[in-house]
PDB file of C-alpha atoms in Angstrom:
ATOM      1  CA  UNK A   1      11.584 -14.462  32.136  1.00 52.00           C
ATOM      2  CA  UNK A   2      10.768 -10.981  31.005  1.00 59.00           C
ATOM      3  CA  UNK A   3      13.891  -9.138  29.900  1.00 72.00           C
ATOM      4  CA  UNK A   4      14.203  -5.298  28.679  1.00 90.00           C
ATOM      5  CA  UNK A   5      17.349  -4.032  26.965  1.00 94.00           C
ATOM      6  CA  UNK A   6      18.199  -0.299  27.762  1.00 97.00           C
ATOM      7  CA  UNK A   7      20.400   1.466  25.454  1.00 97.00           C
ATOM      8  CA  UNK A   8      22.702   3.056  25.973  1.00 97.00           C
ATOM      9  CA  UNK A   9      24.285   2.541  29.204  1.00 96.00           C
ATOM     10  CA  UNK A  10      25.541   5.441  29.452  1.00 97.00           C
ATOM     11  CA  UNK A  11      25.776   8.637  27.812  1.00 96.00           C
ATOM     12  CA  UNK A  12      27.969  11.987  27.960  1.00 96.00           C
ATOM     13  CA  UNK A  13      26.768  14.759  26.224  1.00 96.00           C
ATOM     14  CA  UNK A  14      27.197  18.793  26.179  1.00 96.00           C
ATOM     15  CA  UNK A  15      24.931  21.094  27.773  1.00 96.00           C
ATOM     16  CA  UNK A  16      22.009  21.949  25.536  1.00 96.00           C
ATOM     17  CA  UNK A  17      22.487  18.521  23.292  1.00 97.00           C
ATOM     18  CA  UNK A  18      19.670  16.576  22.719  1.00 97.00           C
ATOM     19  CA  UNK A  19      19.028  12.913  24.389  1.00 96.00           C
ATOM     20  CA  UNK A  20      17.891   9.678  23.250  1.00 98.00           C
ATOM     21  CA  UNK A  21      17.518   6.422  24.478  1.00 98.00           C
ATOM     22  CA  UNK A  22      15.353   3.608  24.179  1.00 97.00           C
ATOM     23  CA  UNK A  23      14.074   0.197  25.526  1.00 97.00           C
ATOM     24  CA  UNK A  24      13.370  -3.405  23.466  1.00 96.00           C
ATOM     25  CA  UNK A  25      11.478  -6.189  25.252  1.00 94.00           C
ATOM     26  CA  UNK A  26      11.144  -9.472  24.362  1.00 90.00           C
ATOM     27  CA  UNK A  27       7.911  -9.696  25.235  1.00 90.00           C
ATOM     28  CA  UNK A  28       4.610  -7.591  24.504  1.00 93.00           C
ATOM     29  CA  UNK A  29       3.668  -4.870  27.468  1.00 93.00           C
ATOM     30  CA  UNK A  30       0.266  -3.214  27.815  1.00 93.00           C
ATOM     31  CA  UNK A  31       2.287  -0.360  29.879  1.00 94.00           C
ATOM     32  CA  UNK A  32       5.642   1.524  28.969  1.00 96.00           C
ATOM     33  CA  UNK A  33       6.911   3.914  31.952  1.00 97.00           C
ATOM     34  CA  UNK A  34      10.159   5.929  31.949  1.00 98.00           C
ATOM     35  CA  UNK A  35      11.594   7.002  35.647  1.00 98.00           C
ATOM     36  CA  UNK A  36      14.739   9.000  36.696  1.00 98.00           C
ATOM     37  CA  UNK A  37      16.681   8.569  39.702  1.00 98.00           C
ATOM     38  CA  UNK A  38      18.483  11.052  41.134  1.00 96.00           C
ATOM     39  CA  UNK A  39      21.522  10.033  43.722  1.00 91.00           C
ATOM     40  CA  UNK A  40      19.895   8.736  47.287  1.00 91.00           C
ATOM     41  CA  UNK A  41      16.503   9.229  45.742  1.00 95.00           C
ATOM     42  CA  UNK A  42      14.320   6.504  44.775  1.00 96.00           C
ATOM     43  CA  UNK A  43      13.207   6.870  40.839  1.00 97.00           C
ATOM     44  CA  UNK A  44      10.279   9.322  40.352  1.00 97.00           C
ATOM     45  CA  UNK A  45       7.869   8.683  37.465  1.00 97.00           C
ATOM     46  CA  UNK A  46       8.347  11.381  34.229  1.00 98.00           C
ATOM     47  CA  UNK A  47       5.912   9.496  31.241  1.00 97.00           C
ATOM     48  CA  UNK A  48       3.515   6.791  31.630  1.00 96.00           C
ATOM     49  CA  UNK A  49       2.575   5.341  28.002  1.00 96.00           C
ATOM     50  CA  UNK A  50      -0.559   2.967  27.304  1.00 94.00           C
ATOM     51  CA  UNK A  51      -1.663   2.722  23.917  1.00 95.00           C
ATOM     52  CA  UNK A  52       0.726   1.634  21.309  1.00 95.00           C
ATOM     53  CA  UNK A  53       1.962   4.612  19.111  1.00 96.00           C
ATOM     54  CA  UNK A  54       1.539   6.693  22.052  1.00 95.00           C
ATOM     55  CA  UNK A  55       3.694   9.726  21.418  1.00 97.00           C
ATOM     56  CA  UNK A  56       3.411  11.767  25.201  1.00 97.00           C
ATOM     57  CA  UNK A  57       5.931  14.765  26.321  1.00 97.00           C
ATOM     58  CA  UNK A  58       6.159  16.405  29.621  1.00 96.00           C
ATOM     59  CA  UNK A  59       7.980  19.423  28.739  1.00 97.00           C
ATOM     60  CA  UNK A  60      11.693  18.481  27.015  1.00 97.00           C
ATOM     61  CA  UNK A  61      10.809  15.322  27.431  1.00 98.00           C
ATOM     62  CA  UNK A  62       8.715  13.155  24.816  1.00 98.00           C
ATOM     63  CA  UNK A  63       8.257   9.277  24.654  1.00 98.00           C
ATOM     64  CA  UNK A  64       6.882   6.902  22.537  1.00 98.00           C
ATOM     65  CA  UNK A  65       5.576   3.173  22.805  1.00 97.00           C
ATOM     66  CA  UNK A  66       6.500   1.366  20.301  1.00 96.00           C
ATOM     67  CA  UNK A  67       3.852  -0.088  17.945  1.00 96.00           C
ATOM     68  CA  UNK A  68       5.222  -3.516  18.046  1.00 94.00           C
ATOM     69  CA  UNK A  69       4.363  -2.801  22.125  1.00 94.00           C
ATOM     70  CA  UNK A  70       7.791  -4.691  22.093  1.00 95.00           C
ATOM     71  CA  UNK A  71       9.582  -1.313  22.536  1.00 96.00           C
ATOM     72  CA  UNK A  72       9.989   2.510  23.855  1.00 98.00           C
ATOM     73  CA  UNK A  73      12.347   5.391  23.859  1.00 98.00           C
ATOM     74  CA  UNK A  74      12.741   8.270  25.156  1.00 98.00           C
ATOM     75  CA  UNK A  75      13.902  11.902  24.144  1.00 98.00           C
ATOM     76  CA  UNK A  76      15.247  14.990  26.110  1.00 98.00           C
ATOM     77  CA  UNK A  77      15.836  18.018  24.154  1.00 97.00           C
ATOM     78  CA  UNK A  78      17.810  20.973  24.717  1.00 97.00           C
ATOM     79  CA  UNK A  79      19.604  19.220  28.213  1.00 96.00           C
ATOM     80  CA  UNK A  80      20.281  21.309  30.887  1.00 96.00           C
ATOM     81  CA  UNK A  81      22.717  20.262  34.312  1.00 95.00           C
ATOM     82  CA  UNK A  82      19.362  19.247  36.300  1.00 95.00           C
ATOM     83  CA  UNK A  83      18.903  16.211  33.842  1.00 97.00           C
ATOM     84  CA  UNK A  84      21.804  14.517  35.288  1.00 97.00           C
ATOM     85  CA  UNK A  85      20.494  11.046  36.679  1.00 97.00           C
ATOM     86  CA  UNK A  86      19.790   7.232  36.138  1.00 97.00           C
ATOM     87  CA  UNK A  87      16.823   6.818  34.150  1.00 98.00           C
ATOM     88  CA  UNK A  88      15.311   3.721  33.702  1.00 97.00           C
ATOM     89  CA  UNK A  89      12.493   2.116  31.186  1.00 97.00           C
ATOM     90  CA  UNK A  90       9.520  -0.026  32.818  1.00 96.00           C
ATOM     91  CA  UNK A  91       7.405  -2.177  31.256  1.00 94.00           C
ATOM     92  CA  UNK A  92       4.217  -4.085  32.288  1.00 91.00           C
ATOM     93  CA  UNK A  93       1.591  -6.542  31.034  1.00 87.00           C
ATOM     94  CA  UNK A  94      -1.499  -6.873  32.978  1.00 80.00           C
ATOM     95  CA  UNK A  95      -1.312  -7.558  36.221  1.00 78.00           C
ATOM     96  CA  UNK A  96       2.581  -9.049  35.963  1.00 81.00           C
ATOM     97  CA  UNK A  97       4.986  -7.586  37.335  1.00 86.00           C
ATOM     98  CA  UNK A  98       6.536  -4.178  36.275  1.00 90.00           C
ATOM     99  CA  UNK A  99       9.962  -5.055  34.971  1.00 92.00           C
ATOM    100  CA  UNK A 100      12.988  -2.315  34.599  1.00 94.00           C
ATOM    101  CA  UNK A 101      15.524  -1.602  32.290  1.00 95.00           C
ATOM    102  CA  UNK A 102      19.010  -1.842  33.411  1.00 95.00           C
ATOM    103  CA  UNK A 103      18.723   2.388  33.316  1.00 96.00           C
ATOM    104  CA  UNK A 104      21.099   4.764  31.087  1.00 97.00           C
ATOM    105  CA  UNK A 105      23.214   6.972  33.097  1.00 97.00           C
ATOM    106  CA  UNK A 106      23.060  10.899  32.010  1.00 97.00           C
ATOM    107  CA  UNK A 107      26.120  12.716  32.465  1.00 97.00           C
ATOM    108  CA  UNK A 108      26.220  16.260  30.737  1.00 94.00           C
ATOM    109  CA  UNK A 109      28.857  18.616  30.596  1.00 87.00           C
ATOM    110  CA  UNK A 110      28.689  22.220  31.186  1.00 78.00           C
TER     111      UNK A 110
ATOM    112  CA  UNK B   1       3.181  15.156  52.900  1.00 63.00           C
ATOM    113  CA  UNK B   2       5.493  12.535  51.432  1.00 69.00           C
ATOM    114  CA  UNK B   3       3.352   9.737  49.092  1.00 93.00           C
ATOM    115  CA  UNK B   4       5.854   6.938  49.474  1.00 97.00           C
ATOM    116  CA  UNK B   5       7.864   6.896  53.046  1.00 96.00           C
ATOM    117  CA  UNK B   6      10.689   4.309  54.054  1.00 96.00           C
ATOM    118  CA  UNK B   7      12.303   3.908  57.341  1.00 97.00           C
ATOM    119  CA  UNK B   8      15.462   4.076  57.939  1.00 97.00           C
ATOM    120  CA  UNK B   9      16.979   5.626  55.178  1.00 96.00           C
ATOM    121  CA  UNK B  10      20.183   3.696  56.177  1.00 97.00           C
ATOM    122  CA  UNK B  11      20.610   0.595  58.356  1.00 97.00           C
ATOM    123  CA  UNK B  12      24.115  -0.681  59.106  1.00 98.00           C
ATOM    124  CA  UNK B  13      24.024  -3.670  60.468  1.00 97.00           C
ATOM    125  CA  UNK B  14      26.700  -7.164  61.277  1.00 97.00           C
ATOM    126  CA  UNK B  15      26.199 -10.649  59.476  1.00 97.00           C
ATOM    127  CA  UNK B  16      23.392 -12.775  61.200  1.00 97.00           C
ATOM    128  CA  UNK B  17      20.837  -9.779  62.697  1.00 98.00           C
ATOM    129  CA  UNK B  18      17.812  -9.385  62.593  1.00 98.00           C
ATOM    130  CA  UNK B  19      16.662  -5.998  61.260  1.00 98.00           C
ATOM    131  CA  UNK B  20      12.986  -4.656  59.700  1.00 98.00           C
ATOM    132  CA  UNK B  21      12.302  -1.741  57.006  1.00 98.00           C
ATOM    133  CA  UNK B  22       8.828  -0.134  57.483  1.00 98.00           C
ATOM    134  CA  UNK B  23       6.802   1.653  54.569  1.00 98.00           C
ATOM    135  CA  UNK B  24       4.010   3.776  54.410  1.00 97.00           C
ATOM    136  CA  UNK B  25       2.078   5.313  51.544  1.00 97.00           C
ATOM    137  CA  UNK B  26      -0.695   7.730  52.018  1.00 96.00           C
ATOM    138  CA  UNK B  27      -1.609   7.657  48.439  1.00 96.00           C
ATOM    139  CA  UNK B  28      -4.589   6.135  49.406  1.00 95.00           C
ATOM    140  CA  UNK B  29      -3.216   2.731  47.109  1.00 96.00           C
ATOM    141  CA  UNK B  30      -4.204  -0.887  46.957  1.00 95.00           C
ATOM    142  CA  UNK B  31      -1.074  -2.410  45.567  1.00 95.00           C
ATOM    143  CA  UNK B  32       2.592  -2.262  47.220  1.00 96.00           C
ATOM    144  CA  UNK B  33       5.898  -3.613  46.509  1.00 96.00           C
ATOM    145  CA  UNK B  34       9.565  -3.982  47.500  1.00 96.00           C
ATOM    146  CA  UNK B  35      12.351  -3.873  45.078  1.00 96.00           C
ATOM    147  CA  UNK B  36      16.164  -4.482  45.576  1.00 96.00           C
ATOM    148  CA  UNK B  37      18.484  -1.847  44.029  1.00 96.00           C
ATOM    149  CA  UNK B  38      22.090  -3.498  43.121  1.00 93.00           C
ATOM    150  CA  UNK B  39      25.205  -2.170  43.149  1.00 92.00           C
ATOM    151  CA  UNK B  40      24.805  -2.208  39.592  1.00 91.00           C
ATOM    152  CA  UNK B  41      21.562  -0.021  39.890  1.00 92.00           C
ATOM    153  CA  UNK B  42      18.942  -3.300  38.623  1.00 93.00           C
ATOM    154  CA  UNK B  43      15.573  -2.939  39.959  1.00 94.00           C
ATOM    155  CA  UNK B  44      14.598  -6.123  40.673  1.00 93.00           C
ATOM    156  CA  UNK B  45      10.880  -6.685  42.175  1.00 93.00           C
ATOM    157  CA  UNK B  46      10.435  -9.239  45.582  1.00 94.00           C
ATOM    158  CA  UNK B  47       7.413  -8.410  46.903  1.00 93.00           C
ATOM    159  CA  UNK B  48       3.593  -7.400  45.734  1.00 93.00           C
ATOM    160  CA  UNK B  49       1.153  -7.128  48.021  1.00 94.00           C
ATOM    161  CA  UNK B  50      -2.261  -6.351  47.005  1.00 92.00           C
ATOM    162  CA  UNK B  51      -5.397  -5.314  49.742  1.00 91.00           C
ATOM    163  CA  UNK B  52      -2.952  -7.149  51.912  1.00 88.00           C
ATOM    164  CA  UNK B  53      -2.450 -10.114  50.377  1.00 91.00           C
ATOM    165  CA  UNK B  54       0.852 -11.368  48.983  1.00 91.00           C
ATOM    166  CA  UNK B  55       0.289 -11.607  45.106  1.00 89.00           C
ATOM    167  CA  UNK B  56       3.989 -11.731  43.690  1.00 86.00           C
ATOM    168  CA  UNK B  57       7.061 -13.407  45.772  1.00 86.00           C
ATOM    169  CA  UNK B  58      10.305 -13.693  43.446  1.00 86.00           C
ATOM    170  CA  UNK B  59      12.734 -15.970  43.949  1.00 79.00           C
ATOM    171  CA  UNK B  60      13.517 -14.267  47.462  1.00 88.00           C
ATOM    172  CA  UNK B  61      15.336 -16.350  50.438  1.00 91.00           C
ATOM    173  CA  UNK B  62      12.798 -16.992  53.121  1.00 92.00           C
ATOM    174  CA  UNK B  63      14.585 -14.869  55.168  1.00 96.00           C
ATOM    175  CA  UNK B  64      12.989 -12.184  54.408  1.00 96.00           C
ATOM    176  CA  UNK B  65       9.620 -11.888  55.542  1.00 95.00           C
ATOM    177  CA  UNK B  66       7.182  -9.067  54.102  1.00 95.00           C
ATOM    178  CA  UNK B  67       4.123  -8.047  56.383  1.00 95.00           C
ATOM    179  CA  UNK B  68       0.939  -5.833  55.930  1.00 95.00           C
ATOM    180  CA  UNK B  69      -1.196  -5.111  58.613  1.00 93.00           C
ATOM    181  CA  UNK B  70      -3.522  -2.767  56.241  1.00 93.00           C
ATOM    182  CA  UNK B  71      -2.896  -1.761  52.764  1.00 92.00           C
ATOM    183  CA  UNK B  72      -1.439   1.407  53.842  1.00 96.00           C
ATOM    184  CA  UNK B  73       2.003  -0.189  55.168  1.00 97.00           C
ATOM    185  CA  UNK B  74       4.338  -3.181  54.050  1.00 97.00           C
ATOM    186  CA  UNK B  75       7.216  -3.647  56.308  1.00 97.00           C
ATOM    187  CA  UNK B  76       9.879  -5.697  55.242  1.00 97.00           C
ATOM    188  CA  UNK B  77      11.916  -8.253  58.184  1.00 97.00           C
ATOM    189  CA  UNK B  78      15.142 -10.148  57.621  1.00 97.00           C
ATOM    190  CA  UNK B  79      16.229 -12.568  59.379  1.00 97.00           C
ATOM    191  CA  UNK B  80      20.008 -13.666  59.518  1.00 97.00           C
ATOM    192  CA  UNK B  81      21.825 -10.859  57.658  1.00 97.00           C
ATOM    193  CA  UNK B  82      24.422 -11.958  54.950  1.00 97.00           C
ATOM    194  CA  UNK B  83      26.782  -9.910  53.354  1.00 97.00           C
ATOM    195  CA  UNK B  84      24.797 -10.283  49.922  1.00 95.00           C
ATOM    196  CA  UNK B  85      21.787  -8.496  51.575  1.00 96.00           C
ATOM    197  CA  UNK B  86      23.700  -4.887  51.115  1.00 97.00           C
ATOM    198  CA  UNK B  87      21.673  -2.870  48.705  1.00 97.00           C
ATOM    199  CA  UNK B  88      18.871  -0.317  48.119  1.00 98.00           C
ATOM    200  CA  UNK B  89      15.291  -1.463  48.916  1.00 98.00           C
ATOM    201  CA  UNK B  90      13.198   0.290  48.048  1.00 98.00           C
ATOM    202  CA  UNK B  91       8.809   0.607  48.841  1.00 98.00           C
ATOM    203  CA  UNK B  92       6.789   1.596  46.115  1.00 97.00           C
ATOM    204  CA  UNK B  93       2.737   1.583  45.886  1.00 97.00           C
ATOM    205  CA  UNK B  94       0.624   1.929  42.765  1.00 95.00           C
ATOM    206  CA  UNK B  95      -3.237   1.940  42.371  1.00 94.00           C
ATOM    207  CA  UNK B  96      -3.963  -1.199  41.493  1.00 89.00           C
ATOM    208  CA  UNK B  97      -2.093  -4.164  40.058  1.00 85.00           C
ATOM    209  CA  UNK B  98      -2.906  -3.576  36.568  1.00 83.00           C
ATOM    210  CA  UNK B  99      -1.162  -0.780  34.587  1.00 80.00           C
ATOM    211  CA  UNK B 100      -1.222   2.009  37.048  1.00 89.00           C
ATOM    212  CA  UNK B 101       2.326   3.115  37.491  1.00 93.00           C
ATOM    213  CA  UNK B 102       4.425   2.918  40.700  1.00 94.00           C
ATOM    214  CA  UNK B 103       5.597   5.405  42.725  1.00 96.00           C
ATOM    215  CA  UNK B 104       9.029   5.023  45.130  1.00 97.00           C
ATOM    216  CA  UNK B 105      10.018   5.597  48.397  1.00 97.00           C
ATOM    217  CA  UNK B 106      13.392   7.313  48.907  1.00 96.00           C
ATOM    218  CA  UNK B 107      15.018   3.725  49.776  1.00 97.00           C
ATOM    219  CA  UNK B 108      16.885   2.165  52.083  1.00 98.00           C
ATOM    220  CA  UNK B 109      20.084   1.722  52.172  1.00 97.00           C
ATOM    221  CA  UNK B 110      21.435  -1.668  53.814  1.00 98.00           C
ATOM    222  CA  UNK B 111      24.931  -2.273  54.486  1.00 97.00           C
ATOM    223  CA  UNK B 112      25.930  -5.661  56.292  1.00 97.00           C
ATOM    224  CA  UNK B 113      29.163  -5.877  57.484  1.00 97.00           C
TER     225      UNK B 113
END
């Protein structure tokens, strides 16, 4: 089946460092989607990508979908305590099923 | 106002009951779904439901039984709780089943004991 690779798994920065991480498939997707999840929450959406090449930001945050369509990532600049979560990759084809990344854990220091 | 909403928000329950998990959305959506959140934090899908009709079912035990009376609501019943049921499920709806994206309840958090 459909299998997405999230890296990394985790990541400890600084307060104010910038963030990357990113997602492969081995399959092509028609729709990349990045979530976070914040503890006892369920994940809330923060860019929805369509086109391939698709460079979108929602204010630190700016992702890109790959123009292979076989992979995403996702930046947050400047971090700040509030961007501590689990965020997790998505990707869809169609009318399949949306399939997640196994999610990078954001720990930042003050 | 909430979009997505899930109840309970924790059910704690012994090996072989019976329990249900309702969800609501009042997004005005067609499509809805139940994952299972691991201990390990995988989203893995089980259920799509689409104008009411059942349109994905993953390798799921037939235990669990999904139900929607109207596109609005998907409740969730499982029968004969096992210890491997404990996890997060969570309801999420989307537009359509296409490439709209989905948006999540607050979950539910299962523990079987």
């Amino acid at each position: 089946g459909q299998q997405l690779n999230q890296s990394p798994q985790s990541m400890f920065i600084q307060e104010g460092e910038d963030v990357s991480m990113n997602c492969t498939s081995s399959s092509i997707f028609n729709t990349w989607l990045w979530y976070k999840q914040d503890p006892g929450e369920g994940p809330v959406l923060l860019i929805a990508l369509y086109k391939a090449g698709e460079l979108t930001s929602n204010g630190r945050l700016t992702a890109q979908f790959g123009i292979t369509r076989k992979d995403s990532f996702l930046n947050i600049s400047a971090s700040i305590p509030s961007d501590v979560g689990i965020y997790f990759c998505a990707g869809r084809r169609g009318a399949q099923k949306l399939v997640f990344g196994q999610g990078t854990r954001l720990t930042i220091n003050p | 106002d909430t979009a997505v909403s899930q109840t309970p928000k924790y059910l704690v329950t012994q090996m072989g009951n019976d329990k249900s998990i309702k969800c609501e959305q009042n997004l005005g959506h067609d499509t809805m779904y139940w994952y299972k959140q691991d201990s390990k934090k995988f989203l893995k899908i089980m259920f799509s439901y689409n104008n009411k009709e059942l349109i994905i079912n993953e390798t799921v035990p037939n235990r669990f039984s999904p139900k929607s009376p109207d596109k609005a609501h998907l409740n969730l019943h499982i029968n004969s709780l096992e210890l491997g049921d404990s996890a997060v499920y969570f309801c999420a709806s989307s537009q359509d089943v296409y490439n709209s994206p989905l948006h999540f309840g607050n979950g539910t958090r299962l523990t079987v004991t």
